[in-house]
C-alpha cells in the first residue's frame, strides 16, 4: 500500500510542479464549452479522491458488513484501466462532477489536496489488514473493490486525466 500511495504522491507533486508556471486564467482556459479546463480536470481528480475517502470511512465503520472482492470486479477494473489507457471517455458519476466550480484557484486546490491526502494516508494506516482486503469501495463500473484495487484505480484515473491536461497545456501555449 505504501508504494501505491507514494506513486500517487509523486504524480500529484509532479503535476502541481508542472502547472505552477501557469496563471489561474490559463488553468481555467476552456478550449470549448463542452470540454473541461485544466483546473476542472484537477478539481475532478481531487473530488474523486475525497469522495472515495469519505465512502471508505463510512463503509469501514461497519466492518462486519464488508464483502469479499469478486473475480469479476478484478476483470472489470482491468477493463477500466484499458479504457483509460486508450483515452476513451465516459460520463463520470454525478458526485465527482456536479460541484466543480468554473474558476479554480490552483494554489488553493493544492493546499486542500495536501490536507486531504494526509487524511487519506492516515485512514490507510489505521485500517486493519483484513479490512483492507475486503470490498471497501463500490466502484460504479468495477463493483466492490479492495484498498489495493482502489489505489490502482486512483492512479490509473489520475494518469488518464494527466494525459488530458497535457493536451490542454498545448492549447494554452498556442
mmCIF file with all atom_site columns, C-alpha atoms in Angstrom:
data_model
loop_
_atom_site.group_PDB
_atom_site.id
_atom_site.type_symbol
_atom_site.label_atom_id
_atom_site.label_alt_id
_atom_site.label_comp_id
_atom_site.label_asym_id
_atom_site.label_entity_id
_atom_site.label_seq_id
_atom_site.pdbx_PDB_ins_code
_atom_site.Cartn_x
_atom_site.Cartn_y
_atom_site.Cartn_z
_atom_site.occupancy
_atom_site.B_iso_or_equiv
_atom_site.pdbx_formal_charge
_atom_site.auth_seq_id
_atom_site.auth_comp_id
_atom_site.auth_asym_id
_atom_site.auth_atom_id
_atom_site.pdbx_PDB_model_num
ATOM 1   C CA . UNK A 1 1   ? 0.000   0.000   0.000   1.00 0.00 ? 1   UNK A CA 1
ATOM 2   C CA . UNK A 1 2   ? 2.789   2.393   0.890   1.00 0.00 ? 2   UNK A CA 1
ATOM 3   C CA . UNK A 1 3   ? 4.273   2.137   -2.600  1.00 0.00 ? 3   UNK A CA 1
ATOM 4   C CA . UNK A 1 4   ? 0.902   2.858   -4.207  1.00 0.00 ? 4   UNK A CA 1
ATOM 5   C CA . UNK A 1 5   ? 0.406   5.978   -2.073  1.00 0.00 ? 5   UNK A CA 1
ATOM 6   C CA . UNK A 1 6   ? 3.968   7.081   -2.835  1.00 0.00 ? 6   UNK A CA 1
ATOM 7   C CA . UNK A 1 7   ? 3.199   6.762   -6.564  1.00 0.00 ? 7   UNK A CA 1
ATOM 8   C CA . UNK A 1 8   ? 0.076   8.888   -6.124  1.00 0.00 ? 8   UNK A CA 1
ATOM 9   C CA . UNK A 1 9   ? 2.057   11.467  -4.141  1.00 0.00 ? 9   UNK A CA 1
ATOM 10  C CA . UNK A 1 10  ? 4.780   11.537  -6.782  1.00 0.00 ? 10  UNK A CA 1
ATOM 11  C CA . UNK A 1 11  ? 2.281   12.043  -9.616  1.00 0.00 ? 11  UNK A CA 1
ATOM 12  C CA . UNK A 1 12  ? 0.490   14.758  -7.668  1.00 0.00 ? 12  UNK A CA 1
ATOM 13  C CA . UNK A 1 13  ? 3.708   16.583  -6.864  1.00 0.00 ? 13  UNK A CA 1
ATOM 14  C CA . UNK A 1 14  ? 4.880   16.416  -10.495 1.00 0.00 ? 14  UNK A CA 1
ATOM 15  C CA . UNK A 1 15  ? 1.628   17.756  -11.923 1.00 0.00 ? 15  UNK A CA 1
ATOM 16  C CA . UNK A 1 16  ? 1.432   20.653  -9.478  1.00 0.00 ? 16  UNK A CA 1
ATOM 17  C CA . UNK A 1 17  ? 5.068   21.498  -10.195 1.00 0.00 ? 17  UNK A CA 1
ATOM 18  C CA . UNK A 1 18  ? 4.351   21.470  -13.932 1.00 0.00 ? 18  UNK A CA 1
ATOM 19  C CA . UNK A 1 19  ? 1.192   23.547  -13.555 1.00 0.00 ? 19  UNK A CA 1
ATOM 20  C CA . UNK A 1 20  ? 2.869   26.143  -11.319 1.00 0.00 ? 20  UNK A CA 1
ATOM 21  C CA . UNK A 1 21  ? 4.096   28.048  -14.379 1.00 0.00 ? 21  UNK A CA 1
ATOM 22  C CA . UNK A 1 22  ? 0.537   28.860  -15.439 1.00 0.00 ? 22  UNK A CA 1
ATOM 23  C CA . UNK A 1 23  ? -1.711  31.635  -14.199 1.00 0.00 ? 23  UNK A CA 1
ATOM 24  C CA . UNK A 1 24  ? -5.153  30.832  -12.852 1.00 0.00 ? 24  UNK A CA 1
ATOM 25  C CA . UNK A 1 25  ? -6.547  32.317  -16.057 1.00 0.00 ? 25  UNK A CA 1
ATOM 26  C CA . UNK A 1 26  ? -4.572  29.768  -18.089 1.00 0.00 ? 26  UNK A CA 1
ATOM 27  C CA . UNK A 1 27  ? -5.518  26.949  -15.682 1.00 0.00 ? 27  UNK A CA 1
ATOM 28  C CA . UNK A 1 28  ? -9.186  27.845  -16.211 1.00 0.00 ? 28  UNK A CA 1
ATOM 29  C CA . UNK A 1 29  ? -8.963  28.163  -20.010 1.00 0.00 ? 29  UNK A CA 1
ATOM 30  C CA . UNK A 1 30  ? -11.611 26.025  -21.740 1.00 0.00 ? 30  UNK A CA 1
ATOM 31  C CA . UNK A 1 31  ? -10.905 25.105  -25.368 1.00 0.00 ? 31  UNK A CA 1
ATOM 32  C CA . UNK A 1 32  ? -14.664 24.687  -25.893 1.00 0.00 ? 32  UNK A CA 1
ATOM 33  C CA . UNK A 1 33  ? -17.842 24.866  -23.852 1.00 0.00 ? 33  UNK A CA 1
ATOM 34  C CA . UNK A 1 34  ? -18.064 21.062  -23.801 1.00 0.00 ? 34  UNK A CA 1
ATOM 35  C CA . UNK A 1 35  ? -14.527 20.434  -22.554 1.00 0.00 ? 35  UNK A CA 1
ATOM 36  C CA . UNK A 1 36  ? -13.107 20.856  -19.100 1.00 0.00 ? 36  UNK A CA 1
ATOM 37  C CA . UNK A 1 37  ? -10.263 23.209  -18.299 1.00 0.00 ? 37  UNK A CA 1
ATOM 38  C CA . UNK A 1 38  ? -7.071  22.034  -16.612 1.00 0.00 ? 38  UNK A CA 1
ATOM 39  C CA . UNK A 1 39  ? -8.492  23.345  -13.346 1.00 0.00 ? 39  UNK A CA 1
ATOM 40  C CA . UNK A 1 40  ? -11.733 21.423  -13.759 1.00 0.00 ? 40  UNK A CA 1
ATOM 41  C CA . UNK A 1 41  ? -9.801  18.219  -14.505 1.00 0.00 ? 41  UNK A CA 1
ATOM 42  C CA . UNK A 1 42  ? -7.686  18.729  -11.396 1.00 0.00 ? 42  UNK A CA 1
ATOM 43  C CA . UNK A 1 43  ? -10.700 19.541  -9.247  1.00 0.00 ? 43  UNK A CA 1
ATOM 44  C CA . UNK A 1 44  ? -12.464 16.405  -10.526 1.00 0.00 ? 44  UNK A CA 1
ATOM 45  C CA . UNK A 1 45  ? -9.439  14.306  -9.549  1.00 0.00 ? 45  UNK A CA 1
ATOM 46  C CA . UNK A 1 46  ? -9.438  15.815  -6.075  1.00 0.00 ? 46  UNK A CA 1
ATOM 47  C CA . UNK A 1 47  ? -13.201 15.304  -5.701  1.00 0.00 ? 47  UNK A CA 1
ATOM 48  C CA . UNK A 1 48  ? -12.795 11.684  -6.751  1.00 0.00 ? 48  UNK A CA 1
ATOM 49  C CA . UNK A 1 49  ? -10.182 11.153  -4.073  1.00 0.00 ? 49  UNK A CA 1
ATOM 50  C CA . UNK A 1 50  ? -12.021 12.857  -1.216  1.00 0.00 ? 50  UNK A CA 1
ATOM 51  C CA . UNK A 1 51  ? -15.311 11.195  -2.143  1.00 0.00 ? 51  UNK A CA 1
ATOM 52  C CA . UNK A 1 52  ? -13.526 7.844   -2.180  1.00 0.00 ? 52  UNK A CA 1
ATOM 53  C CA . UNK A 1 53  ? -12.072 8.510   1.257   1.00 0.00 ? 53  UNK A CA 1
ATOM 54  C CA . UNK A 1 54  ? -15.456 9.521   2.690   1.00 0.00 ? 54  UNK A CA 1
ATOM 55  C CA . UNK A 1 55  ? -17.081 6.397   1.296   1.00 0.00 ? 55  UNK A CA 1
ATOM 56  C CA . UNK A 1 56  ? -14.329 4.149   2.665   1.00 0.00 ? 56  UNK A CA 1
ATOM 57  C CA . UNK A 1 57  ? -14.556 5.799   6.101   1.00 0.00 ? 57  UNK A CA 1
ATOM 58  C CA . UNK A 1 58  ? -18.284 5.157   6.150   1.00 0.00 ? 58  UNK A CA 1
ATOM 59  C CA . UNK A 1 59  ? -18.044 1.546   4.940   1.00 0.00 ? 59  UNK A CA 1
ATOM 60  C CA . UNK A 1 60  ? -15.178 0.601   7.242   1.00 0.00 ? 60  UNK A CA 1
ATOM 61  C CA . UNK A 1 61  ? -17.023 1.935   10.272  1.00 0.00 ? 61  UNK A CA 1
ATOM 62  C CA . UNK A 1 62  ? -19.189 -1.189  9.852   1.00 0.00 ? 62  UNK A CA 1
ATOM 63  C CA . UNK A 1 63  ? -16.515 -3.838  9.110   1.00 0.00 ? 63  UNK A CA 1
ATOM 64  C CA . UNK A 1 64  ? -18.941 -6.750  9.599   1.00 0.00 ? 64  UNK A CA 1
ATOM 65  C CA . UNK A 1 65  ? -20.919 -5.633  6.546   1.00 0.00 ? 65  UNK A CA 1
ATOM 66  C CA . UNK A 1 66  ? -17.916 -5.690  4.182   1.00 0.00 ? 66  UNK A CA 1
ATOM 67  C CA . UNK A 1 67  ? -17.910 -8.343  1.469   1.00 0.00 ? 67  UNK A CA 1
ATOM 68  C CA . UNK A 1 68  ? -15.146 -10.157 -0.377  1.00 0.00 ? 68  UNK A CA 1
ATOM 69  C CA . UNK A 1 69  ? -13.989 -8.885  -3.746  1.00 0.00 ? 69  UNK A CA 1
ATOM 70  C CA . UNK A 1 70  ? -15.387 -10.903 -6.646  1.00 0.00 ? 70  UNK A CA 1
ATOM 71  C CA . UNK A 1 71  ? -13.236 -12.025 -9.573  1.00 0.00 ? 71  UNK A CA 1
ATOM 72  C CA . UNK A 1 72  ? -15.472 -10.109 -11.978 1.00 0.00 ? 72  UNK A CA 1
ATOM 73  C CA . UNK A 1 73  ? -14.539 -6.888  -10.153 1.00 0.00 ? 73  UNK A CA 1
ATOM 74  C CA . UNK A 1 74  ? -10.860 -7.560  -10.863 1.00 0.00 ? 74  UNK A CA 1
ATOM 75  C CA . UNK A 1 75  ? -11.659 -8.151  -14.525 1.00 0.00 ? 75  UNK A CA 1
ATOM 76  C CA . UNK A 1 76  ? -13.804 -5.013  -14.786 1.00 0.00 ? 76  UNK A CA 1
ATOM 77  C CA . UNK A 1 77  ? -11.065 -2.936  -13.151 1.00 0.00 ? 77  UNK A CA 1
ATOM 78  C CA . UNK A 1 78  ? -8.563  -4.201  -15.744 1.00 0.00 ? 78  UNK A CA 1
ATOM 79  C CA . UNK A 1 79  ? -11.034 -3.287  -18.479 1.00 0.00 ? 79  UNK A CA 1
ATOM 80  C CA . UNK A 1 80  ? -11.390 0.178   -16.962 1.00 0.00 ? 80  UNK A CA 1
ATOM 81  C CA . UNK A 1 81  ? -7.609  0.570   -16.918 1.00 0.00 ? 81  UNK A CA 1
ATOM 82  C CA . UNK A 1 82  ? -7.561  -0.369  -20.634 1.00 0.00 ? 82  UNK A CA 1
ATOM 83  C CA . UNK A 1 83  ? -10.271 2.216   -21.319 1.00 0.00 ? 83  UNK A CA 1
ATOM 84  C CA . UNK A 1 84  ? -8.155  4.853   -19.564 1.00 0.00 ? 84  UNK A CA 1
ATOM 85  C CA . UNK A 1 85  ? -5.055  3.753   -21.478 1.00 0.00 ? 85  UNK A CA 1
ATOM 86  C CA . UNK A 1 86  ? -6.898  4.060   -24.796 1.00 0.00 ? 86  UNK A CA 1
ATOM 87  C CA . UNK A 1 87  ? -8.076  7.535   -23.810 1.00 0.00 ? 87  UNK A CA 1
ATOM 88  C CA . UNK A 1 88  ? -11.746 6.702   -24.165 1.00 0.00 ? 88  UNK A CA 1
ATOM 89  C CA . UNK A 1 89  ? -14.135 8.945   -22.289 1.00 0.00 ? 89  UNK A CA 1
ATOM 90  C CA . UNK A 1 90  ? -17.377 8.303   -20.498 1.00 0.00 ? 90  UNK A CA 1
ATOM 91  C CA . UNK A 1 91  ? -19.579 10.257  -18.163 1.00 0.00 ? 91  UNK A CA 1
ATOM 92  C CA . UNK A 1 92  ? -18.281 10.464  -14.610 1.00 0.00 ? 92  UNK A CA 1
ATOM 93  C CA . UNK A 1 93  ? -20.656 9.848   -11.698 1.00 0.00 ? 93  UNK A CA 1
ATOM 94  C CA . UNK A 1 94  ? -22.558 12.956  -10.638 1.00 0.00 ? 94  UNK A CA 1
ATOM 95  C CA . UNK A 1 95  ? -20.945 13.042  -7.190  1.00 0.00 ? 95  UNK A CA 1
ATOM 96  C CA . UNK A 1 96  ? -17.491 13.772  -8.684  1.00 0.00 ? 96  UNK A CA 1
ATOM 97  C CA . UNK A 1 97  ? -18.689 16.261  -11.307 1.00 0.00 ? 97  UNK A CA 1
ATOM 98  C CA . UNK A 1 98  ? -21.514 18.477  -10.095 1.00 0.00 ? 98  UNK A CA 1
ATOM 99  C CA . UNK A 1 99  ? -19.774 20.610  -7.502  1.00 0.00 ? 99  UNK A CA 1
ATOM 100 C CA . UNK A 1 100 ? -16.895 21.676  -9.805  1.00 0.00 ? 100 UNK A CA 1
ATOM 101 C CA . UNK A 1 101 ? -16.557 25.477  -9.764  1.00 0.00 ? 101 UNK A CA 1
ATOM 102 C CA . UNK A 1 102 ? -15.947 27.341  -13.024 1.00 0.00 ? 102 UNK A CA 1
ATOM 103 C CA . UNK A 1 103 ? -12.834 29.083  -11.752 1.00 0.00 ? 103 UNK A CA 1
ATOM 104 C CA . UNK A 1 104 ? -10.253 27.097  -9.860  1.00 0.00 ? 104 UNK A CA 1
ATOM 105 C CA . UNK A 1 105 ? -7.512  28.700  -7.795  1.00 0.00 ? 105 UNK A CA 1
ATOM 106 C CA . UNK A 1 106 ? -4.765  26.146  -8.363  1.00 0.00 ? 106 UNK A CA 1
ATOM 107 C CA . UNK A 1 107 ? -2.815  27.079  -5.219  1.00 0.00 ? 107 UNK A CA 1
ATOM 108 C CA . UNK A 1 108 ? -5.929  26.791  -3.068  1.00 0.00 ? 108 UNK A CA 1
ATOM 109 C CA . UNK A 1 109 ? -6.671  23.392  -4.634  1.00 0.00 ? 109 UNK A CA 1
ATOM 110 C CA . UNK A 1 110 ? -3.098  22.272  -3.961  1.00 0.00 ? 110 UNK A CA 1
ATOM 111 C CA . UNK A 1 111 ? -3.479  23.235  -0.286  1.00 0.00 ? 111 UNK A CA 1
ATOM 112 C CA . UNK A 1 112 ? -6.806  21.405  0.043   1.00 0.00 ? 112 UNK A CA 1
ATOM 113 C CA . UNK A 1 113 ? -5.379  18.358  -1.674  1.00 0.00 ? 113 UNK A CA 1
ATOM 114 C CA . UNK A 1 114 ? -2.337  18.280  0.608   1.00 0.00 ? 114 UNK A CA 1
ATOM 115 C CA . UNK A 1 115 ? -4.608  18.204  3.655   1.00 0.00 ? 115 UNK A CA 1
ATOM 116 C CA . UNK A 1 116 ? -6.970  15.610  2.239   1.00 0.00 ? 116 UNK A CA 1
ATOM 117 C CA . UNK A 1 117 ? -4.084  13.381  1.114   1.00 0.00 ? 117 UNK A CA 1
ATOM 118 C CA . UNK A 1 118 ? -2.719  13.356  4.669   1.00 0.00 ? 118 UNK A CA 1
ATOM 119 C CA . UNK A 1 119 ? -6.181  12.369  5.912   1.00 0.00 ? 119 UNK A CA 1
ATOM 120 C CA . UNK A 1 120 ? -6.397  9.596   3.314   1.00 0.00 ? 120 UNK A CA 1
ATOM 121 C CA . UNK A 1 121 ? -2.966  8.249   4.264   1.00 0.00 ? 121 UNK A CA 1
ATOM 122 C CA . UNK A 1 122 ? -3.934  8.228   7.959   1.00 0.00 ? 122 UNK A CA 1
ATOM 123 C CA . UNK A 1 123 ? -7.070  6.283   7.106   1.00 0.00 ? 123 UNK A CA 1
ATOM 124 C CA . UNK A 1 124 ? -4.975  3.658   5.304   1.00 0.00 ? 124 UNK A CA 1
ATOM 125 C CA . UNK A 1 125 ? -2.531  3.347   8.172   1.00 0.00 ? 125 UNK A CA 1
ATOM 126 C CA . UNK A 1 126 ? -5.318  2.907   10.718  1.00 0.00 ? 126 UNK A CA 1
ATOM 127 C CA . UNK A 1 127 ? -7.299  0.234   8.889   1.00 0.00 ? 127 UNK A CA 1
ATOM 128 C CA . UNK A 1 128 ? -6.815  -3.416  9.774   1.00 0.00 ? 128 UNK A CA 1
ATOM 129 C CA . UNK A 1 129 ? -5.219  -5.587  7.046   1.00 0.00 ? 129 UNK A CA 1
ATOM 130 C CA . UNK A 1 130 ? -8.281  -7.848  6.922   1.00 0.00 ? 130 UNK A CA 1
ATOM 131 C CA . UNK A 1 131 ? -10.484 -4.833  6.258   1.00 0.00 ? 131 UNK A CA 1
ATOM 132 C CA . UNK A 1 132 ? -8.137  -3.571  3.525   1.00 0.00 ? 132 UNK A CA 1
ATOM 133 C CA . UNK A 1 133 ? -8.622  -6.852  1.642   1.00 0.00 ? 133 UNK A CA 1
ATOM 134 C CA . UNK A 1 134 ? -12.422 -6.592  1.675   1.00 0.00 ? 134 UNK A CA 1
ATOM 135 C CA . UNK A 1 135 ? -14.558 -4.757  -0.869  1.00 0.00 ? 135 UNK A CA 1
ATOM 136 C CA . UNK A 1 136 ? -14.434 -1.370  0.841   1.00 0.00 ? 136 UNK A CA 1
ATOM 137 C CA . UNK A 1 137 ? -15.360 0.719   -2.208  1.00 0.00 ? 137 UNK A CA 1
ATOM 138 C CA . UNK A 1 138 ? -18.252 0.241   -4.589  1.00 0.00 ? 138 UNK A CA 1
ATOM 139 C CA . UNK A 1 139 ? -16.918 1.456   -7.906  1.00 0.00 ? 139 UNK A CA 1
ATOM 140 C CA . UNK A 1 140 ? -19.667 2.256   -10.449 1.00 0.00 ? 140 UNK A CA 1
ATOM 141 C CA . UNK A 1 141 ? -18.062 0.068   -13.134 1.00 0.00 ? 141 UNK A CA 1
ATOM 142 C CA . UNK A 1 142 ? -15.880 -2.449  -11.328 1.00 0.00 ? 142 UNK A CA 1
ATOM 143 C CA . UNK A 1 143 ? -18.143 -3.142  -8.360  1.00 0.00 ? 143 UNK A CA 1
ATOM 144 C CA . UNK A 1 144 ? -16.773 -3.812  -4.877  1.00 0.00 ? 144 UNK A CA 1
ATOM 145 C CA . UNK A 1 145 ? -13.012 -3.358  -4.803  1.00 0.00 ? 145 UNK A CA 1
ATOM 146 C CA . UNK A 1 146 ? -10.440 -3.593  -2.029  1.00 0.00 ? 146 UNK A CA 1
ATOM 147 C CA . UNK A 1 147 ? -7.954  -0.920  -0.990  1.00 0.00 ? 147 UNK A CA 1
ATOM 148 C CA . UNK A 1 148 ? -5.135  -2.058  -3.299  1.00 0.00 ? 148 UNK A CA 1
ATOM 149 C CA . UNK A 1 149 ? -7.553  -2.034  -6.232  1.00 0.00 ? 149 UNK A CA 1
ATOM 150 C CA . UNK A 1 150 ? -8.873  1.363   -5.145  1.00 0.00 ? 150 UNK A CA 1
ATOM 151 C CA . UNK A 1 151 ? -5.375  2.840   -5.131  1.00 0.00 ? 151 UNK A CA 1
ATOM 152 C CA . UNK A 1 152 ? -4.694  1.279   -8.541  1.00 0.00 ? 152 UNK A CA 1
ATOM 153 C CA . UNK A 1 153 ? -7.887  2.849   -9.845  1.00 0.00 ? 153 UNK A CA 1
ATOM 154 C CA . UNK A 1 154 ? -6.992  6.268   -8.399  1.00 0.00 ? 154 UNK A CA 1
ATOM 155 C CA . UNK A 1 155 ? -3.565  6.123   -10.060 1.00 0.00 ? 155 UNK A CA 1
ATOM 156 C CA . UNK A 1 156 ? -4.936  4.981   -13.440 1.00 0.00 ? 156 UNK A CA 1
ATOM 157 C CA . UNK A 1 157 ? -7.625  7.649   -13.255 1.00 0.00 ? 157 UNK A CA 1
ATOM 158 C CA . UNK A 1 158 ? -5.021  10.282  -12.370 1.00 0.00 ? 158 UNK A CA 1
ATOM 159 C CA . UNK A 1 159 ? -2.775  9.290   -15.292 1.00 0.00 ? 159 UNK A CA 1
ATOM 160 C CA . UNK A 1 160 ? -5.783  9.315   -17.632 1.00 0.00 ? 160 UNK A CA 1
ATOM 161 C CA . UNK A 1 161 ? -6.559  12.915  -16.665 1.00 0.00 ? 161 UNK A CA 1
ATOM 162 C CA . UNK A 1 162 ? -2.872  13.844  -16.734 1.00 0.00 ? 162 UNK A CA 1
ATOM 163 C CA . UNK A 1 163 ? -2.853  12.990  -20.456 1.00 0.00 ? 163 UNK A CA 1
ATOM 164 C CA . UNK A 1 164 ? -5.898  15.209  -20.966 1.00 0.00 ? 164 UNK A CA 1
ATOM 165 C CA . UNK A 1 165 ? -4.200  18.006  -19.015 1.00 0.00 ? 165 UNK A CA 1
ATOM 166 C CA . UNK A 1 166 ? -1.069  17.750  -21.163 1.00 0.00 ? 166 UNK A CA 1
ATOM 167 C CA . UNK A 1 167 ? -3.211  18.112  -24.301 1.00 0.00 ? 167 UNK A CA 1
ATOM 168 C CA . UNK A 1 168 ? -4.837  21.178  -22.760 1.00 0.00 ? 168 UNK A CA 1
ATOM 169 C CA . UNK A 1 169 ? -1.409  22.635  -21.963 1.00 0.00 ? 169 UNK A CA 1
ATOM 170 C CA . UNK A 1 170 ? -0.556  22.564  -25.669 1.00 0.00 ? 170 UNK A CA 1
ATOM 171 C CA . UNK A 1 171 ? -3.679  24.634  -26.390 1.00 0.00 ? 171 UNK A CA 1
ATOM 172 C CA . UNK A 1 172 ? -2.645  27.204  -23.779 1.00 0.00 ? 172 UNK A CA 1
ATOM 173 C CA . UNK A 1 173 ? 0.786   27.528  -25.345 1.00 0.00 ? 173 UNK A CA 1
ATOM 174 C CA . UNK A 1 174 ? -0.524  28.302  -28.848 1.00 0.00 ? 174 UNK A CA 1
#
